[in-house]
Coordinates of C-alpha atoms and ligand atoms in Angstrom, one line a residue:
X137 CA -6.6 -22.8 18.8
X138 CA -6.5 -19.1 19.5
X139 CA -4.0 -18.5 17.2
X140 CA -6.4 -19.7 14.0
X141 CA -9.2 -17.1 15.5
X142 CA -6.5 -14.8 15.2
X143 CA -5.5 -15.7 12.2
X144 CA -9.7 -15.5 11.2
X145 CA -9.9 -12.1 12.6
X146 CA -6.9 -10.5 10.7
X147 CA -8.9 -11.1 7.2
X148 CA -12.2 -12.4 6.3
X149 CA -10.8 -13.5 2.5
X150 CA -9.9 -17.1 2.4
X151 CA -6.9 -16.7 1.2
X152 CA -3.5 -18.0 2.4
X153 CA -2.0 -15.9 4.6
X154 CA 2.0 -16.3 5.4
X155 CA 3.6 -15.3 9.0
X156 CA 6.5 -12.9 8.9
X157 CA 9.0 -16.1 9.0
X158 CA 7.0 -17.5 6.1
X159 CA 7.1 -14.3 4.5
X160 CA 10.8 -13.3 4.8
X161 CA 11.5 -17.1 3.9
X162 CA 10.0 -16.6 0.6
X163 CA 10.9 -13.3 0.1
X164 CA 15.0 -13.9 1.4
X165 CA 14.8 -11.3 3.3
X166 CA 14.6 -10.7 7.3
X167 CA 11.5 -9.6 9.2
X168 CA 13.0 -6.7 10.3
X169 CA 13.3 -5.7 6.8
X170 CA 9.8 -6.3 6.4
X171 CA 8.6 -4.4 9.7
X172 CA 10.9 -1.5 8.2
X173 CA 8.7 -1.4 4.9
X174 CA 5.4 -1.1 7.1
X175 CA 7.3 1.8 9.4
X176 CA 7.6 3.3 6.1
X177 CA 4.3 3.1 5.1
X178 CA 5.0 1.4 1.6
X179 CA 3.3 -1.8 3.2
X180 CA -0.1 -3.2 5.0
X181 CA 0.1 -6.3 6.7
X182 CA -3.2 -8.0 8.3
X183 CA -2.3 -7.7 12.0
X184 CA -4.1 -9.8 14.9
X185 CA -5.4 -8.6 18.0
X186 CA -2.5 -10.0 19.5
X187 CA -0.4 -7.8 16.6
X188 CA 0.9 -10.3 14.4
X189 CA 1.3 -9.9 10.8
X190 CA 0.2 -12.1 8.2
X191 CA 1.0 -11.1 4.3
X192 CA -1.0 -12.6 1.6
X193 CA 0.6 -13.6 -2.1
X194 CA -0.2 -9.8 -3.3
X195 CA 2.1 -8.7 -0.4
X196 CA 4.6 -10.7 -1.3
X197 CA 4.3 -9.4 -4.7
X198 CA 4.2 -6.0 -3.5
X199 CA 7.5 -6.7 -2.3
X200 CA 9.1 -8.3 -4.5
X201 CA 8.6 -5.1 -7.0
X202 CA 9.7 -2.7 -4.4
X203 CA 12.8 -4.8 -4.4
X204 CA 13.1 -4.3 -7.8
X205 CA 12.9 -0.5 -7.4
X206 CA 15.8 -0.8 -5.2
X207 CA 18.1 -2.6 -6.3
X208 CA 17.7 -2.4 -10.3
X209 CA 15.9 0.9 -10.4
X210 CA 18.0 2.8 -7.4
X211 CA 15.3 4.2 -5.5
X212 CA 15.3 4.2 -1.8
X213 CA 11.9 3.9 0.4
X214 CA 11.6 7.2 0.7
X215 CA 11.9 7.8 -3.2
X216 CA 8.8 4.7 -3.5
X217 CA 6.6 6.3 -1.1
X218 CA 6.8 10.1 -2.4
X219 CA 5.8 8.1 -5.8
X220 CA 3.4 6.2 -4.0
X221 CA 2.1 9.7 -2.6
X222 CA 1.6 11.4 -6.6
X223 CA -1.4 8.9 -7.2
X224 CA -4.3 10.8 -7.6
X225 CA -7.1 8.8 -5.2
X226 CA -9.4 12.0 -5.4
X227 CA -9.3 11.4 -8.7
X228 CA -9.8 7.9 -8.9
X229 CA -12.1 7.0 -6.1
X230 CA -13.6 10.3 -6.6
X231 CA -14.4 12.4 -4.3
X232 CA -16.2 15.6 -4.2
X233 CA -14.7 19.0 -4.8
X234 CA -16.1 20.0 -1.3
X235 CA -14.5 16.5 0.8
X236 CA -11.0 17.0 -1.1
X237 CA -10.7 20.9 0.1
X238 CA -10.5 19.5 3.9
X239 CA -8.9 16.2 2.9
X240 CA -5.4 15.9 4.6
X241 CA -4.4 13.7 1.9
X242 CA -5.2 16.4 -1.4
X243 CA -3.5 19.0 0.4
X244 CA 0.0 17.1 1.4
X245 CA 1.6 15.3 -1.3
X246 CA 4.5 14.1 0.9
X247 CA 3.1 10.7 1.5
X248 CA 0.7 8.0 0.2
X249 CA -3.3 8.2 1.3
X250 CA -2.8 5.0 3.5
X251 CA -0.5 6.3 6.3
X252 CA -2.5 9.5 6.9
X253 CA -4.3 9.4 10.6
X254 CA -7.6 10.8 9.6
X255 CA -9.1 10.5 6.4
X256 CA -12.9 10.3 5.7
X257 CA -12.9 7.6 3.3
X258 CA -12.1 4.7 5.4
X259 CA -12.5 4.2 9.2
X260 CA -9.5 1.7 9.8
X261 CA -6.1 1.2 7.4
X262 CA -7.1 -2.4 7.0
X263 CA -9.9 -0.8 4.6
X264 CA -6.9 0.8 3.0
X265 CA -5.6 -3.0 2.4
X266 CA -8.2 -4.1 0.3
X267 CA -8.9 -0.4 -1.6
X268 CA -8.0 0.1 -5.4
X269 CA -5.8 3.3 -4.5
X270 CA -3.5 1.0 -2.6
X271 CA -3.5 -2.2 -4.9
X272 CA -2.7 0.2 -8.1
X273 CA 0.2 1.2 -5.9
X274 CA 1.9 -2.6 -6.1
X275 CA 3.3 -1.8 -9.4
X276 CA 2.9 1.8 -9.6
X277 CA 5.9 3.0 -9.8
X278 CA 6.8 0.8 -13.2
X279 CA 3.4 2.1 -14.5
X280 CA 2.3 5.6 -12.9
X281 CA 2.7 7.1 -16.4
X282 CA -0.2 4.3 -17.5
X283 CA -2.2 4.8 -14.6
X284 CA -2.4 8.7 -14.8
X285 CA -2.8 8.5 -18.3
X286 CA -5.8 6.5 -17.5
X287 CA -7.7 8.1 -15.3
X288 CA -7.3 11.3 -17.8
X289 CA -4.6 13.4 -15.9
X290 CA -1.8 12.9 -18.6
X291 CA -3.1 13.2 -22.2
X292 CA -2.7 10.0 -23.9
X293 CA -0.2 10.8 -26.5
X294 CA 2.5 11.7 -23.3
X295 CA 5.9 10.3 -24.3
X296 CA 7.4 7.4 -22.2
X297 CA 4.1 5.4 -22.2
Ligands
SF4_560 S1 -9.4 3.9 1.5 FE1 -7.1 4.1 2.1 S2 -5.8 3.7 0.4 FE2 -8.8 4.4 -0.4 S3 -8.3 6.2 -1.2 FE3 -8.6 6.5 1.1 S4 -6.6 6.7 2.2 FE4 -6.3 6.4 0.6

């Protein structure tokens, strides 16, 4: 019973969630690998108060995308993290010029916005899980130019789109 309550605490969404064992099996990856992705700030699992991790179908797709970037494109986790960090969340949200001047994300482009401890746009990291910036990053490594073009960051005739 506690397990069910814990699981509900971790998400208000009525979506199927997978334990770390189930997610590992589906992805054919070890549980430590999933924890390592989290540690590197490229994956945010749902977490219960007792620390149990759960993964949504979107999380599994995100991991598959990252595996593709690692195995087929040759990126490492730091490279993926740096690509995620290029997403200009302040433009996409968008934040005022005044807010962005004091935002650590705006001032440091070495890591994705959801890995920063103190930002004004969220109370805790779980909010990032449903934020369009985080969701966008699930595919941004393949579509970064298209995303940047869509928000007017790149001219529409940029090569390679
Ligand atoms: S809510 Fe989280 S993912 Fe969204 S812009 Fe803020 S820090 Fe980034």
